[in-house]
Amino acid sequence: MPTVSLTGVRSSVAIHEMQRAQLRQIFQEVYRAIESGGLFILVDFHRPTNPVFLPGLAVFLWLFETETDLGSLLAEVGWRSYNSEVTAQPKLYAGASIQVIQVQKSLVSSY
């Protein structure tokens, strides 16, 4: 990706198909391209905790869901939680079948 300065990036329902190495590369590239203080917002599938949502998503998640612990990987790359939590914990919706993670690039960056 060419050198750019973005104030924010959003990913909707795409991250679940990536392997850990691919996720790291994507998170690093977004970190590089976004300006200090910029936001990265991820909206994606998550393994449901409510059994009502399991039948409709079970096969799909079994086939395609690769990673749900995105917070620790984001932190390894350098992202910090947008709220007061140490690592970016997802906000879960629809019986925990949808996750929303908001992270922010530090105001001073070494990248």
PDB file of C-alpha atoms in Angstrom:
ATOM      1  CA  MET A   1       0.000   0.000   0.000  1.00  0.00           C
ATOM      2  CA  PRO A   2       1.396   3.452  -0.822  1.00  0.00           C
ATOM      3  CA  THR A   3       2.174   5.881   1.966  1.00  0.00           C
ATOM      4  CA  VAL A   4      -1.072   7.466   3.102  1.00  0.00           C
ATOM      5  CA  SER A   5      -2.465   9.030   6.213  1.00  0.00           C
ATOM      6  CA  LEU A   6      -5.919   7.809   7.119  1.00  0.00           C
ATOM      7  CA  THR A   7      -7.916   8.983  10.134  1.00  0.00           C
ATOM      8  CA  GLY A   8      -9.764   5.698  10.420  1.00  0.00           C
ATOM      9  CA  VAL A   9     -10.299   2.269   8.909  1.00  0.00           C
ATOM     10  CA  ARG A  10     -13.277  -0.047   9.287  1.00  0.00           C
ATOM     11  CA  SER A  11     -13.418  -3.721   8.434  1.00  0.00           C
ATOM     12  CA  SER A  12     -16.816  -5.386   8.221  1.00  0.00           C
ATOM     13  CA  VAL A  13     -17.160  -9.174   8.191  1.00  0.00           C
ATOM     14  CA  ALA A  14     -13.858  -9.935   6.434  1.00  0.00           C
ATOM     15  CA  ILE A  15     -11.326 -10.710   9.160  1.00  0.00           C
ATOM     16  CA  HIS A  16     -12.852 -14.093  10.077  1.00  0.00           C
ATOM     17  CA  GLU A  17     -11.505 -15.690   6.891  1.00  0.00           C
ATOM     18  CA  MET A  18      -7.862 -14.838   7.579  1.00  0.00           C
ATOM     19  CA  GLN A  19      -5.206 -16.967   9.242  1.00  0.00           C
ATOM     20  CA  ARG A  20      -3.158 -15.531  12.139  1.00  0.00           C
ATOM     21  CA  ALA A  21      -0.158 -14.590   9.945  1.00  0.00           C
ATOM     22  CA  GLN A  22      -2.459 -12.820   7.500  1.00  0.00           C
ATOM     23  CA  LEU A  23      -4.203 -10.999  10.349  1.00  0.00           C
ATOM     24  CA  ARG A  24      -0.862  -9.799  11.710  1.00  0.00           C
ATOM     25  CA  GLN A  25       0.112  -8.484   8.268  1.00  0.00           C
ATOM     26  CA  ILE A  26      -3.240  -6.713   7.815  1.00  0.00           C
ATOM     27  CA  PHE A  27      -3.107  -5.171  11.303  1.00  0.00           C
ATOM     28  CA  GLN A  28       0.483  -3.988  10.725  1.00  0.00           C
ATOM     29  CA  GLU A  29      -0.375  -2.458   7.360  1.00  0.00           C
ATOM     30  CA  VAL A  30      -3.403  -0.610   8.730  1.00  0.00           C
ATOM     31  CA  TYR A  31      -1.248   0.566  11.653  1.00  0.00           C
ATOM     32  CA  ARG A  32       1.335   1.884   9.214  1.00  0.00           C
ATOM     33  CA  ALA A  33      -1.220   3.670   7.033  1.00  0.00           C
ATOM     34  CA  ILE A  34      -3.282   5.288   9.767  1.00  0.00           C
ATOM     35  CA  GLU A  35      -2.310   8.572  11.405  1.00  0.00           C
ATOM     36  CA  SER A  36      -1.443   8.842  15.096  1.00  0.00           C
ATOM     37  CA  GLY A  37      -4.617   8.795  17.161  1.00  0.00           C
ATOM     38  CA  GLY A  38      -6.574   7.201  14.285  1.00  0.00           C
ATOM     39  CA  LEU A  39      -9.155   4.474  14.853  1.00  0.00           C
ATOM     40  CA  PHE A  40      -9.411   0.939  13.496  1.00  0.00           C
ATOM     41  CA  ILE A  41     -12.877  -0.556  13.901  1.00  0.00           C
ATOM     42  CA  LEU A  42     -13.499  -4.247  13.276  1.00  0.00           C
ATOM     43  CA  VAL A  43     -16.968  -5.735  12.959  1.00  0.00           C
ATOM     44  CA  ASP A  44     -16.980  -9.474  12.458  1.00  0.00           C
ATOM     45  CA  PHE A  45     -18.368 -12.829  13.487  1.00  0.00           C
ATOM     46  CA  HIS A  46     -17.687 -14.313  16.913  1.00  0.00           C
ATOM     47  CA  ARG A  47     -18.479 -17.703  18.362  1.00  0.00           C
ATOM     48  CA  PRO A  48     -21.911 -17.255  19.956  1.00  0.00           C
ATOM     49  CA  THR A  49     -22.406 -17.843  23.650  1.00  0.00           C
ATOM     50  CA  ASN A  50     -26.186 -17.929  23.367  1.00  0.00           C
ATOM     51  CA  PRO A  51     -27.306 -21.418  22.233  1.00  0.00           C
ATOM     52  CA  VAL A  52     -30.182 -19.894  20.261  1.00  0.00           C
ATOM     53  CA  PHE A  53     -27.668 -18.564  17.733  1.00  0.00           C
ATOM     54  CA  LEU A  54     -25.648 -21.788  17.412  1.00  0.00           C
ATOM     55  CA  PRO A  55     -27.773 -23.748  14.882  1.00  0.00           C
ATOM     56  CA  GLY A  56     -27.709 -21.020  12.249  1.00  0.00           C
ATOM     57  CA  LEU A  57     -24.012 -20.244  12.605  1.00  0.00           C
ATOM     58  CA  ALA A  58     -22.416 -23.506  13.731  1.00  0.00           C
ATOM     59  CA  VAL A  59     -21.514 -24.926  10.305  1.00  0.00           C
ATOM     60  CA  PHE A  60     -20.464 -21.543   8.944  1.00  0.00           C
ATOM     61  CA  LEU A  61     -18.191 -20.870  11.911  1.00  0.00           C
ATOM     62  CA  TRP A  62     -16.794 -24.394  11.813  1.00  0.00           C
ATOM     63  CA  LEU A  63     -15.834 -23.900   8.148  1.00  0.00           C
ATOM     64  CA  PHE A  64     -14.694 -20.283   8.136  1.00  0.00           C
ATOM     65  CA  GLU A  65     -14.036 -18.856  11.591  1.00  0.00           C
ATOM     66  CA  THR A  66     -10.320 -18.797  12.226  1.00  0.00           C
ATOM     67  CA  GLU A  67      -9.624 -16.376  15.058  1.00  0.00           C
ATOM     68  CA  THR A  68     -11.781 -14.769  17.694  1.00  0.00           C
ATOM     69  CA  ASP A  69      -9.083 -13.529  20.101  1.00  0.00           C
ATOM     70  CA  LEU A  70      -8.209 -10.505  18.023  1.00  0.00           C
ATOM     71  CA  GLY A  71      -7.510  -8.217  20.995  1.00  0.00           C
ATOM     72  CA  SER A  72      -4.198  -9.807  21.928  1.00  0.00           C
ATOM     73  CA  LEU A  73      -2.979  -9.867  18.323  1.00  0.00           C
ATOM     74  CA  LEU A  74      -3.925  -6.203  17.863  1.00  0.00           C
ATOM     75  CA  ALA A  75      -1.983  -5.340  21.032  1.00  0.00           C
ATOM     76  CA  GLU A  76       1.083  -7.260  19.781  1.00  0.00           C
ATOM     77  CA  VAL A  77       1.088  -5.102  16.650  1.00  0.00           C
ATOM     78  CA  GLY A  78       0.903  -1.903  18.697  1.00  0.00           C
ATOM     79  CA  TRP A  79      -2.776  -1.002  18.736  1.00  0.00           C
ATOM     80  CA  ARG A  80      -4.179   0.155  22.048  1.00  0.00           C
ATOM     81  CA  SER A  81      -7.690  -0.173  23.310  1.00  0.00           C
ATOM     82  CA  TYR A  82      -9.921   2.770  22.478  1.00  0.00           C
ATOM     83  CA  ASN A  83     -11.465   2.578  25.938  1.00  0.00           C
ATOM     84  CA  SER A  84      -9.847   2.100  29.346  1.00  0.00           C
ATOM     85  CA  GLU A  85      -9.211  -1.640  29.020  1.00  0.00           C
ATOM     86  CA  VAL A  86      -5.649  -2.888  28.738  1.00  0.00           C
ATOM     87  CA  THR A  87      -6.332  -4.975  25.628  1.00  0.00           C
ATOM     88  CA  ALA A  88      -9.071  -4.500  23.086  1.00  0.00           C
ATOM     89  CA  GLN A  89     -11.960  -6.606  24.244  1.00  0.00           C
ATOM     90  CA  PRO A  90     -14.814  -6.992  21.787  1.00  0.00           C
ATOM     91  CA  LYS A  91     -18.286  -5.704  22.463  1.00  0.00           C
ATOM     92  CA  LEU A  92     -20.537  -8.634  21.669  1.00  0.00           C
ATOM     93  CA  TYR A  93     -23.993  -8.453  20.102  1.00  0.00           C
ATOM     94  CA  ALA A  94     -26.669 -10.903  18.921  1.00  0.00           C
ATOM     95  CA  GLY A  95     -25.911 -13.613  21.458  1.00  0.00           C
ATOM     96  CA  ALA A  96     -22.173 -12.915  21.053  1.00  0.00           C
ATOM     97  CA  SER A  97     -22.299 -13.909  17.376  1.00  0.00           C
ATOM     98  CA  ILE A  98     -21.128 -10.431  16.281  1.00  0.00           C
ATOM     99  CA  GLN A  99     -18.110  -8.652  17.742  1.00  0.00           C
ATOM    100  CA  VAL A 100     -17.102  -5.001  17.481  1.00  0.00           C
ATOM    101  CA  ILE A 101     -13.546  -4.007  18.399  1.00  0.00           C
ATOM    102  CA  GLN A 102     -12.309  -0.418  18.448  1.00  0.00           C
ATOM    103  CA  VAL A 103      -8.592   0.253  18.730  1.00  0.00           C
ATOM    104  CA  GLN A 104      -6.530   3.379  18.384  1.00  0.00           C
ATOM    105  CA  LYS A 105      -3.027   4.083  17.148  1.00  0.00           C
ATOM    106  CA  SER A 106      -0.877   5.706  19.811  1.00  0.00           C
ATOM    107  CA  LEU A 107      -0.347   9.434  19.490  1.00  0.00           C
ATOM    108  CA  VAL A 108       3.401   8.801  19.367  1.00  0.00           C
ATOM    109  CA  SER A 109       4.271   5.901  17.107  1.00  0.00           C
ATOM    110  CA  SER A 110       7.487   4.089  16.347  1.00  0.00           C
ATOM    111  CA  TYR A 111       6.069   2.534  13.148  1.00  0.00           C
TER     112      TYR A 111
END
